[in-house]
Amino acid sequence: MSRHFDYIVEEVILLSGFFQKVYRSCKDNPWPLVLFVLGAIVRTVYLGSIPSGLNQDEASIGYDAYAILHYGIDRNGVHLPVHLIAWGSGQNALYAYLSMPFIGLFGLTPLSVRALSLVMGLLGMIFFYLCMKRLFPSRAAGIIAMFFIAINPWHIMMSRWALESNLFPTLILIAVYCLLRSFQNPKWTYSFTVILAISLYAYGTAYFFVPVFAICAAFLLLYSRAMKFRTLGWNSILFVLLAVPILLFIVINHYGLQEIGMKLFTIPKLTMPRVEQISSVFSGQLLQTASGNFSSFLQLMRSGSDGLPWNSISPYGYAYPIALPFALLGLIVLVYEFFRRGREGFVHIVVLLWLGIAVLMALITDVNINRINIIFYPLIMLVAAAVFWLYQKLKPAGIVAVLAFAVMFGFFTNTYFREFPKNIGPAFYDSLGEAIQYASEATSGSVYVTDKVNMPYIYVLFYEKINPHDFLDSVKYINPGDAFQRVASFGRYKFGAPDTQPGQKAYVYGNNEPVPAVNGGYTITRFTNYSVLIYNHTEGMNAADVEGVQAEVPNGGFEEGAASWNFSAGTGVAHNNPYSGVSHAYLNIGSDTSILQTFAAKTGIYKLAAMVSAGGSRGRIGIRVDGAVRAETELTAGDEYHSVVLPDASLKQGEQAEIYITGGNGWINIDEVRLER
């Protein structure tokens, strides 16, 4: 036993030394390092804001990691769960535990939750390069390998957001590297076993892929005489010990048994297990669903997209439109190399097995890019192998292929960083967190959050960092026991339309939703996609009488058309380029164009602001009383919306003040006119 423990220790030392080997390799051949830096930049810049907003699964895994880290329980009250209950139907726990160092160091933010995905993406590039060097030990092969993983759209997008299933393919990639090393040194089998077993906690599809792949790998190692039966025995024991908790989790939830609680961890019972929906091999409907699943898989491979905007961007897909023919050529290359190299070709059959089991899994999985993500690393390997083969046989053809992919990479990055944030923002509820934080600070009363958001309560937990004990003590579910339990309320937070009873309260709603129907005084503050209505109806007191709150500009976002405003000729309301919502105002060229609104002032200092885009200068926005300007500024030129803030304006009780916007020597778009006192 001690000797095999020494093997494990030695193996850890061997694994940790791969950085030194990469460094030595880069000194002789710097191009892989240059390409790695390029890939790292694309995966790192604007990580906290692109994708803009936060997906509900990111918020869920982030909050549960925060709760376990600081309180020892998740939001369902489970002590150190091996699998999260999350919404009710479960969420894999490995991402939560591995992200805790980042959350502990930097607090609970979108960036800290996504940091683990970035780290795994960077590791994925390194291990992809190392695996390809094992398959094709050539300087050119290393450069081509790093190039294709650095520019791959699937890998870039996967590395930039915190979906827990994104861990799985990179863990398998690292395990495959250890397996390739095992053909020369059996001590590497222990690292292979450990990482393979840990990957069972990463995603539900691992319950099928990992056992099948492990059995095939064991057979290969035995057949090639790289491993003895005794080593296989010790690896089997190690695998079982690490896999027992997740195996018990599967058994408990498949047969409806009670959860198992221990000091070290808890094996929970879900409200309704979802693994049987993800992988139909557990559902008893394998034959009925296999044909449909495989048809969807083929369509995904051809089109490159599953229709989910966070998984792929059209027309670039998972690996660019021209990748599939190269992948088919690469498949032929790997099969040829396997037969040509004899015993040394076993490393090539590992990749073929990986690919084959992933394709087999498509028969039993309701396919989308997330659920079939285990297939993409070997697919990229096939593309790289094909281009390397072309480069060897016909160098100009290989160079042309690389240039074609490089051009598409340029277009992809331009789309990802310029257009993608606008498209993904609504899907990831961009600015919802800001609105919730503002509402929570602006009132000590009830806070209502729109139910037009998928699981809105998780965003309150995430951004307000609610104590999970407080959540558990007050939570009321709409549908307790369902696969996706929806929360009606907890604490002072409620989800749905606000009531109209007197008292101070806040309501967070989408900019594309109508203003909530409430009686009495209220103020509205707008964010990118969400607004906050502060309702201050207390014995007839109007919101505008309360100092330090937003002084309402009726229809400041022009969502109600021309209501409350006076428009001159050459102005109006349009829908082609709003800053937020669906409407904005416009002024054509000319100083005689204007948009006006009058309001009754209260004594105080007012600050006017607006979002503006303009094709020229000399437009003006200001506040005046009886023709005398109290504050004014120029509307600066710029095609992109930018904030314009006026100097403070001092107004007195009863003065009839006028907000005015006048045209200049270029077109003007204006939105989100706001007034603070």
Coordinates of N, CA and C in Angstrom, one line a residue, residues 42-55 58 110-111 114 117 156-163 166 309-311 313 416-417 419-431 463:
V42 N -7.9 37.3 -25.5 CA -9.3 37.2 -26.0 C -10.2 36.6 -24.9
R43 N -9.7 35.7 -24.0 CA -10.5 35.1 -23.0 C -10.6 36.0 -21.7
T44 N -9.7 37.0 -21.6 CA -9.6 37.7 -20.3 C -10.3 39.1 -20.4
V45 N -10.1 39.8 -21.5 CA -10.5 41.2 -21.5 C -12.0 41.3 -21.3
Y46 N -12.5 42.3 -20.5 CA -13.9 42.5 -20.2 C -14.6 41.3 -19.7
L47 N -13.9 40.4 -19.0 CA -14.5 39.2 -18.5 C -15.7 39.4 -17.6
G48 N -15.6 40.5 -16.8 CA -16.7 40.8 -15.9 C -17.9 41.4 -16.5
S49 N -17.8 41.9 -17.7 CA -18.9 42.6 -18.4 C -19.3 42.0 -19.7
I50 N -18.5 41.1 -20.3 CA -18.9 40.4 -21.5 C -18.8 38.9 -21.2
P51 N -19.8 38.1 -21.2 CA -21.2 38.5 -21.4 C -21.7 39.5 -20.4
S52 N -22.5 40.5 -20.9 CA -23.1 41.5 -20.0 C -24.2 40.8 -19.2
G53 N -24.3 41.3 -17.9 CA -25.3 40.7 -17.1 C -24.8 39.4 -16.4
L54 N -25.8 38.5 -16.0 CA -25.4 37.3 -15.3 C -26.6 36.3 -15.6
N55 N -26.2 35.1 -16.1 CA -27.1 34.0 -16.3 C -27.6 33.5 -15.0
E58 N -25.4 31.0 -13.4 CA -24.2 31.6 -12.9 C -24.5 32.1 -11.5
P110 N -19.9 38.9 -10.4 CA -19.8 38.1 -11.7 C -18.4 37.8 -12.1
L111 N -17.4 38.7 -11.9 CA -16.1 38.4 -12.2 C -15.5 37.2 -11.4
R114 N -16.8 33.9 -12.6 CA -16.4 33.5 -13.9 C -14.9 33.2 -13.9
S117 N -13.8 29.6 -14.7 CA -14.0 29.3 -16.2 C -12.8 29.8 -16.9
I156 N -13.5 29.9 -26.6 CA -13.5 31.2 -26.1 C -14.7 31.6 -25.3
M157 N -15.9 31.2 -25.9 CA -17.2 31.6 -25.2 C -17.3 30.7 -23.9
M158 N -16.9 29.5 -24.0 CA -17.0 28.6 -22.8 C -16.1 29.2 -21.6
S159 N -15.0 29.8 -22.0 CA -14.1 30.3 -21.0 C -14.5 31.6 -20.3
R160 N -15.6 32.2 -20.8 CA -15.9 33.5 -20.4 C -17.2 33.6 -19.6
W161 N -17.9 32.4 -19.3 CA -19.0 32.5 -18.4 C -19.1 31.2 -17.5
A162 N -19.8 31.3 -16.4 CA -19.7 30.3 -15.3 C -20.7 29.2 -15.4
L163 N -20.9 28.5 -16.5 CA -21.8 27.4 -16.5 C -21.0 26.2 -16.0
N166 N -19.2 23.5 -18.0 CA -18.0 23.8 -18.8 C -16.7 23.3 -18.2
P309 N -28.0 31.7 -27.7 CA -27.1 32.8 -28.0 C -25.8 32.8 -27.1
W310 N -25.9 32.1 -26.0 CA -24.7 32.1 -25.1 C -23.8 31.0 -25.5
N311 N -24.2 30.1 -26.4 CA -23.3 29.0 -26.8 C -22.6 29.2 -28.1
I313 N -22.3 31.9 -31.8 CA -22.6 33.1 -32.6 C -22.7 32.8 -34.1
Y416 N -18.0 39.4 -31.4 CA -18.2 39.0 -30.0 C -18.1 40.3 -29.1
F417 N -17.1 41.1 -29.4 CA -16.9 42.2 -28.5 C -17.7 43.5 -28.8
E419 N -20.9 43.3 -31.1 CA -22.4 43.1 -31.2 C -22.9 42.1 -30.2
F420 N -22.2 41.2 -29.8 CA -22.6 40.1 -28.8 C -23.1 40.7 -27.5
P421 N -22.4 41.7 -26.9 CA -22.9 42.3 -25.6 C -24.4 42.8 -25.7
K422 N -24.7 43.5 -26.9 CA -26.0 44.0 -27.0 C -27.1 42.9 -27.1
N423 N -26.7 41.8 -27.8 CA -27.6 40.7 -27.9 C -27.8 39.8 -26.7
I424 N -26.7 39.6 -26.0 CA -26.8 38.7 -24.8 C -27.3 39.4 -23.6
G425 N -27.2 40.8 -23.5 CA -27.6 41.5 -22.3 C -29.0 41.2 -21.8
P426 N -30.0 41.3 -22.7 CA -31.4 40.9 -22.2 C -31.5 39.5 -21.8
A427 N -30.8 38.5 -22.5 CA -30.9 37.1 -22.1 C -30.2 36.9 -20.7
F428 N -29.2 37.7 -20.4 CA -28.5 37.5 -19.1 C -28.9 38.6 -18.1
Y429 N -30.1 39.3 -18.4 CA -30.7 40.2 -17.4 C -29.7 41.3 -17.0
D430 N -29.0 41.9 -18.0 CA -28.1 42.9 -17.8 C -28.7 44.1 -17.0
S431 N -28.1 44.6 -16.0 CA -28.5 45.7 -15.1 C -29.5 45.3 -14.1
Y463 N -26.8 39.4 -5.4 CA -26.3 40.8 -5.3 C -26.4 41.4 -3.9

